[in-house]
Amino acid sequence: NRSGSVDAMGVVSRLVVRADWWFTAPTVIVQPVSGWWLARAVGWPWDTPWLLLSILLYALAGVCWLPVVWLQIRLKQMAQQAAARGETLPDRYWQYACYWERLGYPAFGAMLVIYFLMVFKPAL
């Protein structure tokens, strides 16, 4: 978005959507399955506070991610249409980009806290 080039935004947004499907979507499945397996293998009870908080934060990140997927697809479509027509991006593009960014903050923050919880396993 910083370049101001609608053509570049069309290409990059296509790659962002592709990367999200290639990397994030499989991770949404693999992480809970591997986490369940590891917790079971080590013998951690499911009511362990740091584990419960991790699960809740993971759900929060997922709740943020679902609308982001829709927003990314719409951003890609708007950028590609504007580039094909030689037009500027519509105001809605910038509004969606703002929503996309704002949803990223709690999701990223949740993942950082989960990382901390898994490494240090604090007694809460």
PDB file of C-alpha atoms in Angstrom:
ATOM      1  CA  ASN A   1       0.000   0.000   0.000  1.00  0.00           C
ATOM      2  CA  ARG A   2       2.863   2.373   0.709  1.00  0.00           C
ATOM      3  CA  SER A   3       4.089   2.346  -2.878  1.00  0.00           C
ATOM      4  CA  GLY A   4       0.841   3.848  -4.095  1.00  0.00           C
ATOM      5  CA  SER A   5       1.062   1.623  -7.170  1.00  0.00           C
ATOM      6  CA  VAL A   6      -2.288  -0.008  -7.842  1.00  0.00           C
ATOM      7  CA  ASP A   7      -0.575  -2.568 -10.096  1.00  0.00           C
ATOM      8  CA  ALA A   8       1.822  -3.544  -7.310  1.00  0.00           C
ATOM      9  CA  MET A   9      -1.028  -3.771  -4.806  1.00  0.00           C
ATOM     10  CA  GLY A  10      -2.915  -6.095  -7.131  1.00  0.00           C
ATOM     11  CA  VAL A  11       0.068  -8.439  -7.443  1.00  0.00           C
ATOM     12  CA  VAL A  12       1.062  -8.339  -3.778  1.00  0.00           C
ATOM     13  CA  SER A  13      -2.490  -8.828  -2.516  1.00  0.00           C
ATOM     14  CA  ARG A  14      -2.796 -11.928  -4.697  1.00  0.00           C
ATOM     15  CA  LEU A  15       0.395 -13.289  -3.126  1.00  0.00           C
ATOM     16  CA  VAL A  16      -0.823 -12.457   0.391  1.00  0.00           C
ATOM     17  CA  VAL A  17      -4.032 -14.421  -0.165  1.00  0.00           C
ATOM     18  CA  ARG A  18      -2.062 -17.323  -1.602  1.00  0.00           C
ATOM     19  CA  ALA A  19       0.400 -17.325   1.318  1.00  0.00           C
ATOM     20  CA  ASP A  20      -2.462 -17.233   3.795  1.00  0.00           C
ATOM     21  CA  TRP A  21      -3.985 -20.354   2.262  1.00  0.00           C
ATOM     22  CA  TRP A  22      -0.649 -22.154   1.954  1.00  0.00           C
ATOM     23  CA  PHE A  23       0.735 -21.363   5.405  1.00  0.00           C
ATOM     24  CA  THR A  24      -1.889 -20.040   7.803  1.00  0.00           C
ATOM     25  CA  ALA A  25      -4.772 -22.367   6.939  1.00  0.00           C
ATOM     26  CA  PRO A  26      -2.746 -25.581   7.488  1.00  0.00           C
ATOM     27  CA  THR A  27      -1.301 -24.127  10.688  1.00  0.00           C
ATOM     28  CA  VAL A  28      -4.812 -23.547  12.040  1.00  0.00           C
ATOM     29  CA  ILE A  29      -5.262 -27.326  11.878  1.00  0.00           C
ATOM     30  CA  VAL A  30      -1.752 -28.575  12.704  1.00  0.00           C
ATOM     31  CA  GLN A  31      -1.151 -26.430  15.808  1.00  0.00           C
ATOM     32  CA  PRO A  32      -4.182 -27.567  17.828  1.00  0.00           C
ATOM     33  CA  VAL A  33      -3.654 -31.205  16.856  1.00  0.00           C
ATOM     34  CA  SER A  34       0.049 -31.153  17.725  1.00  0.00           C
ATOM     35  CA  GLY A  35      -0.669 -29.150  20.893  1.00  0.00           C
ATOM     36  CA  TRP A  36      -3.268 -31.681  22.002  1.00  0.00           C
ATOM     37  CA  TRP A  37      -0.842 -34.523  21.308  1.00  0.00           C
ATOM     38  CA  LEU A  38       2.025 -32.834  23.182  1.00  0.00           C
ATOM     39  CA  ALA A  39      -0.130 -31.940  26.195  1.00  0.00           C
ATOM     40  CA  ARG A  40      -1.390 -35.503  26.340  1.00  0.00           C
ATOM     41  CA  ALA A  41       2.092 -36.989  25.898  1.00  0.00           C
ATOM     42  CA  VAL A  42       3.513 -34.881  28.731  1.00  0.00           C
ATOM     43  CA  GLY A  43       0.466 -35.428  30.920  1.00  0.00           C
ATOM     44  CA  TRP A  44      -0.637 -31.835  31.447  1.00  0.00           C
ATOM     45  CA  PRO A  45      -4.207 -31.641  32.708  1.00  0.00           C
ATOM     46  CA  TRP A  46      -6.510 -29.622  30.455  1.00  0.00           C
ATOM     47  CA  ASP A  47      -7.442 -27.400  33.384  1.00  0.00           C
ATOM     48  CA  THR A  48      -3.853 -26.150  33.762  1.00  0.00           C
ATOM     49  CA  PRO A  49      -4.311 -22.345  33.833  1.00  0.00           C
ATOM     50  CA  TRP A  50      -1.584 -21.434  31.319  1.00  0.00           C
ATOM     51  CA  LEU A  51      -2.861 -24.119  28.943  1.00  0.00           C
ATOM     52  CA  LEU A  52      -6.459 -22.916  29.209  1.00  0.00           C
ATOM     53  CA  LEU A  53      -5.365 -19.327  28.628  1.00  0.00           C
ATOM     54  CA  SER A  54      -3.352 -20.443  25.593  1.00  0.00           C
ATOM     55  CA  ILE A  55      -6.406 -22.172  24.141  1.00  0.00           C
ATOM     56  CA  LEU A  56      -8.584 -19.093  24.717  1.00  0.00           C
ATOM     57  CA  LEU A  57      -5.997 -16.818  23.125  1.00  0.00           C
ATOM     58  CA  TYR A  58      -5.700 -19.191  20.165  1.00  0.00           C
ATOM     59  CA  ALA A  59      -9.470 -18.973  19.737  1.00  0.00           C
ATOM     60  CA  LEU A  60      -9.227 -15.163  19.869  1.00  0.00           C
ATOM     61  CA  ALA A  61      -6.578 -15.221  17.141  1.00  0.00           C
ATOM     62  CA  GLY A  62      -8.829 -17.493  15.072  1.00  0.00           C
ATOM     63  CA  VAL A  63     -11.815 -15.188  15.527  1.00  0.00           C
ATOM     64  CA  CYS A  64      -9.654 -12.335  14.234  1.00  0.00           C
ATOM     65  CA  TRP A  65      -8.253 -14.407  11.358  1.00  0.00           C
ATOM     66  CA  LEU A  66     -11.585 -15.455   9.826  1.00  0.00           C
ATOM     67  CA  PRO A  67     -12.712 -11.942   8.850  1.00  0.00           C
ATOM     68  CA  VAL A  68      -9.146 -11.161   7.754  1.00  0.00           C
ATOM     69  CA  VAL A  69      -9.374 -13.913   5.133  1.00  0.00           C
ATOM     70  CA  TRP A  70     -12.537 -12.373   3.704  1.00  0.00           C
ATOM     71  CA  LEU A  71     -10.997  -8.890   3.822  1.00  0.00           C
ATOM     72  CA  GLN A  72      -7.830 -10.080   2.056  1.00  0.00           C
ATOM     73  CA  ILE A  73      -9.845 -11.620  -0.745  1.00  0.00           C
ATOM     74  CA  ARG A  74     -11.894  -8.442  -1.167  1.00  0.00           C
ATOM     75  CA  LEU A  75      -8.748  -6.256  -1.070  1.00  0.00           C
ATOM     76  CA  LYS A  76      -7.195  -8.449  -3.753  1.00  0.00           C
ATOM     77  CA  GLN A  77     -10.286  -8.221  -5.947  1.00  0.00           C
ATOM     78  CA  MET A  78     -10.557  -4.446  -5.594  1.00  0.00           C
ATOM     79  CA  ALA A  79      -6.849  -3.904  -6.307  1.00  0.00           C
ATOM     80  CA  GLN A  80      -6.878  -6.174  -9.348  1.00  0.00           C
ATOM     81  CA  GLN A  81     -10.032  -4.566 -10.750  1.00  0.00           C
ATOM     82  CA  ALA A  82      -8.648  -1.064 -10.252  1.00  0.00           C
ATOM     83  CA  ALA A  83      -5.337  -2.055 -11.873  1.00  0.00           C
ATOM     84  CA  ALA A  84      -7.089  -3.666 -14.853  1.00  0.00           C
ATOM     85  CA  ARG A  85      -9.219  -0.563 -15.403  1.00  0.00           C
ATOM     86  CA  GLY A  86      -6.413   1.911 -14.749  1.00  0.00           C
ATOM     87  CA  GLU A  87      -8.377   3.442 -11.894  1.00  0.00           C
ATOM     88  CA  THR A  88      -7.501   4.471  -8.376  1.00  0.00           C
ATOM     89  CA  LEU A  89      -8.501   2.289  -5.480  1.00  0.00           C
ATOM     90  CA  PRO A  90     -11.979   2.884  -4.065  1.00  0.00           C
ATOM     91  CA  ASP A  91     -12.404   4.335  -0.582  1.00  0.00           C
ATOM     92  CA  ARG A  92     -13.751   0.974   0.556  1.00  0.00           C
ATOM     93  CA  TYR A  93     -10.316  -0.552  -0.175  1.00  0.00           C
ATOM     94  CA  TRP A  94      -8.697   1.742   2.394  1.00  0.00           C
ATOM     95  CA  GLN A  95     -11.475   1.114   4.895  1.00  0.00           C
ATOM     96  CA  TYR A  96     -11.009  -2.661   4.536  1.00  0.00           C
ATOM     97  CA  ALA A  97      -7.226  -2.272   4.764  1.00  0.00           C
ATOM     98  CA  CYS A  98      -7.706  -0.445   8.062  1.00  0.00           C
ATOM     99  CA  TYR A  99      -9.960  -3.233   9.390  1.00  0.00           C
ATOM    100  CA  TRP A 100      -7.421  -5.814   8.206  1.00  0.00           C
ATOM    101  CA  GLU A 101      -4.621  -4.087  10.097  1.00  0.00           C
ATOM    102  CA  ARG A 102      -6.676  -3.576  13.254  1.00  0.00           C
ATOM    103  CA  LEU A 103      -7.644  -7.244  13.384  1.00  0.00           C
ATOM    104  CA  GLY A 104      -3.988  -8.178  13.097  1.00  0.00           C
ATOM    105  CA  TYR A 105      -2.964  -6.494  16.353  1.00  0.00           C
ATOM    106  CA  PRO A 106      -5.007  -8.625  18.780  1.00  0.00           C
ATOM    107  CA  ALA A 107      -4.260 -11.788  16.796  1.00  0.00           C
ATOM    108  CA  PHE A 108      -0.515 -11.139  16.779  1.00  0.00           C
ATOM    109  CA  GLY A 109      -0.552 -10.111  20.433  1.00  0.00           C
ATOM    110  CA  ALA A 110      -2.430 -13.289  21.341  1.00  0.00           C
ATOM    111  CA  MET A 111       0.157 -15.403  19.529  1.00  0.00           C
ATOM    112  CA  LEU A 112       3.009 -13.643  21.352  1.00  0.00           C
ATOM    113  CA  VAL A 113       1.368 -14.301  24.719  1.00  0.00           C
ATOM    114  CA  ILE A 114       0.768 -17.942  23.743  1.00  0.00           C
ATOM    115  CA  TYR A 115       4.454 -18.273  22.897  1.00  0.00           C
ATOM    116  CA  PHE A 116       5.371 -16.823  26.303  1.00  0.00           C
ATOM    117  CA  LEU A 117       2.930 -19.158  28.082  1.00  0.00           C
ATOM    118  CA  MET A 118       4.234 -22.243  26.292  1.00  0.00           C
ATOM    119  CA  VAL A 119       7.883 -21.408  26.962  1.00  0.00           C
ATOM    120  CA  PHE A 120       7.612 -20.323  30.604  1.00  0.00           C
ATOM    121  CA  LYS A 121       4.454 -22.193  31.717  1.00  0.00           C
ATOM    122  CA  PRO A 122       3.747 -19.730  34.527  1.00  0.00           C
ATOM    123  CA  ALA A 123       1.635 -20.650  37.519  1.00  0.00           C
ATOM    124  CA  LEU A 124      -1.408 -18.429  37.091  1.00  0.00           C
TER     125      LEU A 124
END
